[in-house]
Amino acid sequence: MNTQITFADLGLAEPLLRAITDAGYEHPTPIQAQAIPHVLTGGDLLGAAQTGTGKTAGFTLPILHRLLQKPLANRKPGQPRVLILTPTRELTAQVEESVRLYSQHTAIRSMVMFGGVNINPQINALRKPLDVLVATPGRLLDHAQQKTLDLSAVEILVLDEADRMLDMGFIRDIRRILTLLPKTRQNLLFSATFSDEIRQLSKGVLNDPIEVSVARRNTASELVSQSMVLTEQAHKRDLLSYIIRESGWHQVLVFTRTKHGANRLAEKLTKDGLSAAAIHGNKSQAARTRALAGFKDGQVAVLVATDIAARGLDIDQLPNVVNFELPNVPEDYVHRIGRTGRAGAEGSAMSLVDKTEVKLLNAIEKLIKRPIERITIEGWSPDMVTAEPAHNRQNDDRPRRNNAPRKSAGARPANRAGEGRRTPGGQRPAHPGGQNRSRNASSSPARSTAAPRAALLGK
Ligand code: AMP
C-alpha cells in the first residue's frame, strides 16, 4: 500500500492539481509536505532548503491557492499581491517560470523584474493588473522610486535564498523594501543556512514562524567522489583541458572565482577544441539563457560559472563538477559539489588547488569533516603541450563508472606524502613515455597547441 501523501491530500485547488499533474509530479517532496499545509493557513515560515529540494513549488503552490481563495474584484495595475524577492536574475526568471507553470490553468498574472535590461518594457507590463511579482531588490526599488510600482497591496512576501541576498549586500535594499510593504502580511523566508544574520533578519520580518528544514539531498555525499590535484595557477587551464579530454567528460560545470577568469577559461577550452561557454553576471540575459540551454541539451560540454551565476540555476545531477579555484567561503564548496551525485547517480567533484589555496582547502576539509583525496594526473605535465591524441589510447575507457579520471590511467590517488612526488616546478613527473610522445613539445603551457579533440566529447 502506498502511504505517501498526495498533492490532493494537501487540499490544493483543482487548477493547481491539474498543473502539478501536467508537470508530472506524483508526490510532494519533504519540504513541500511540510511547508504547504502551513502556508495555506496563512502562517509565517522560516525554511532551510536549497535549490533542488522542490522549495519553489513548496511556497508557490500554497500562495497561488490563497490568491484563488480570495479573488479581488478591482485590482489596480502595478499593484502585486505577492512579492517574491530573489538574489539573481537567473533565479528570478526560474521562480517566475515556476509561478507561470503552476498557475497556467488560472487567471493569475505574474511578472519578472530584474536589472541590467531596459526598464521600459517593465513599465509597460506594470500598467496591467498583476498578482505575483518576482524581482531582484535593486530594480524593484527603481520602480518603487519612479512610482511605476505600488507595493501597498502586498499580502505575501517571500525572501528566497535570503542568505545569498545578504552575501550580495542587499540587506539595505531589503530593509527599504520592507518599509514600503503593508505591516500586516504573510512572510516566508528561505535560506540555505541559518546564520546569525539570517536569524536577525528573520526576527525583524517573520511573526511567530514555524521552521522547516530539509537536508540537501546530498551534502558532500558518499555518492560524490571528491578529489583534488595540487598544481600551479599558471598550469590550471592546460591541466583542466587535459583532464576533460582524457576523461571524456561530456557535461562538466567548472567554477571560477571571477567573471573575467570564467571568460578566459571558456575561451581557452574552446581553443582546445572543447565546446565551452561562460555564464556570469556580465553576460546578457540572452547569452546566459543560450549557454544554459546548450549545456542542458548536451551541445555545450563545459559550462564555466561564477558561484553567483551558478547559484539557483536549475541544473543538478551533473556527472562532473570542477573547482578551478577553491571558493573563499567553505560553504560554497558544499553548494558547488552538491550539484553532482544527486538522485542516486554517482558524480565526481575535482578541485585544482595551488599553494595559495591550501588554507582554504583546510577550512573545507574541516567543514566537511573528511579529507579530500589527493590525486596526481598521470600522463600530464605542464611541459606536455600536445599529448598523443587521447582517442588513440583512451577511447575505451569512457564513460567511467564514477565519471572521474580513471585512477590507473588518468588520475592517481596520492596520499599527502605523495605530494612530495611532484617536481619543484609543481608538476609530478610525467607518465613514462607520456611526455615523450608529445609531438610538439614546448616548455610554455601558455603556448599550448593542443589539437582539437571534439571527438572525445561524444556521449
Ligand atoms: P526547486 O528546488 O524548487 O528548484 O526544484 C527543483 C526541481 O524539482 C524543479 O525542476 C522542479 O520542477 C522539480 N520538482 C519540484 N517539486 C517536485 C515534485 N513534487 N516531484 C518531482 N519533481 C519536483
Coordinates of C-alpha atoms and ligand atoms in Angstrom, one line a residue, residues 7 20 23-32 49-61 91 94-95 98 101-102 160-161 217 296 312-317 342, ligand 1:
F7 CA -0.9 16.9 -3.5
I20 CA 1.0 19.5 -10.9
A23 CA 4.3 18.7 -14.6
G24 CA 4.5 15.0 -13.9
Y25 CA 4.9 15.3 -10.1
E26 CA 3.4 12.4 -8.2
H27 CA 4.1 13.2 -4.6
P28 CA 5.1 16.3 -2.6
T29 CA 8.8 16.5 -1.7
P30 CA 9.6 16.7 2.0
I31 CA 9.8 20.5 2.0
Q32 CA 6.5 20.7 0.1
A49 CA 16.1 24.5 1.9
Q50 CA 18.1 24.9 -1.2
T51 CA 17.6 24.6 -4.9
G52 CA 16.8 21.0 -5.8
T53 CA 14.6 20.3 -2.9
G54 CA 11.4 21.4 -4.6
K55 CA 11.2 24.5 -2.4
T56 CA 9.9 26.8 -5.2
A57 CA 6.7 24.7 -5.6
G58 CA 6.7 24.5 -1.8
F59 CA 5.9 28.1 -1.4
T60 CA 4.4 28.9 -4.9
L61 CA 1.6 26.3 -4.8
L91 CA 16.7 32.7 -10.0
Q94 CA 13.3 30.5 -12.9
V95 CA 11.0 31.2 -10.0
S98 CA 7.5 28.1 -11.9
L101 CA 3.7 26.8 -14.8
Y102 CA 1.7 26.2 -11.6
D160 CA 14.1 33.4 -1.4
E161 CA 17.8 32.5 -0.9
R217 CA 19.6 15.5 -0.8
K296 CA 21.4 21.1 -20.7
G312 CA 19.9 28.9 -8.3
L313 CA 20.4 27.5 -11.8
D314 CA 18.1 24.6 -12.3
I315 CA 20.9 22.3 -13.2
D316 CA 21.8 19.4 -11.0
Q317 CA 22.5 15.7 -11.2
R342 CA 22.2 13.6 -6.9
Ligands
AMP1 P1 13.5 23.7 -6.7 O1 14.2 23.1 -5.5 O2 12.3 24.4 -6.4 O3 14.4 24.5 -7.6 O4 13.0 22.4 -7.6 C1 13.9 21.6 -8.2 C2 13.3 20.7 -9.3 O5 12.4 19.8 -8.8 C3 12.5 21.5 -10.3 O6 13.0 21.2 -11.6 C4 11.1 21.1 -10.1 O7 10.4 21.1 -11.4 C5 11.2 19.7 -9.5 N1 10.1 19.4 -8.6 C6 9.5 20.2 -7.7 N2 8.6 19.5 -7.0 C7 8.6 18.2 -7.4 C8 7.8 17.0 -7.1 N3 6.9 17.1 -6.1 N4 8.1 15.9 -7.8 C9 9.0 15.9 -8.7 N5 9.8 17.0 -9.1 C10 9.6 18.1 -8.5

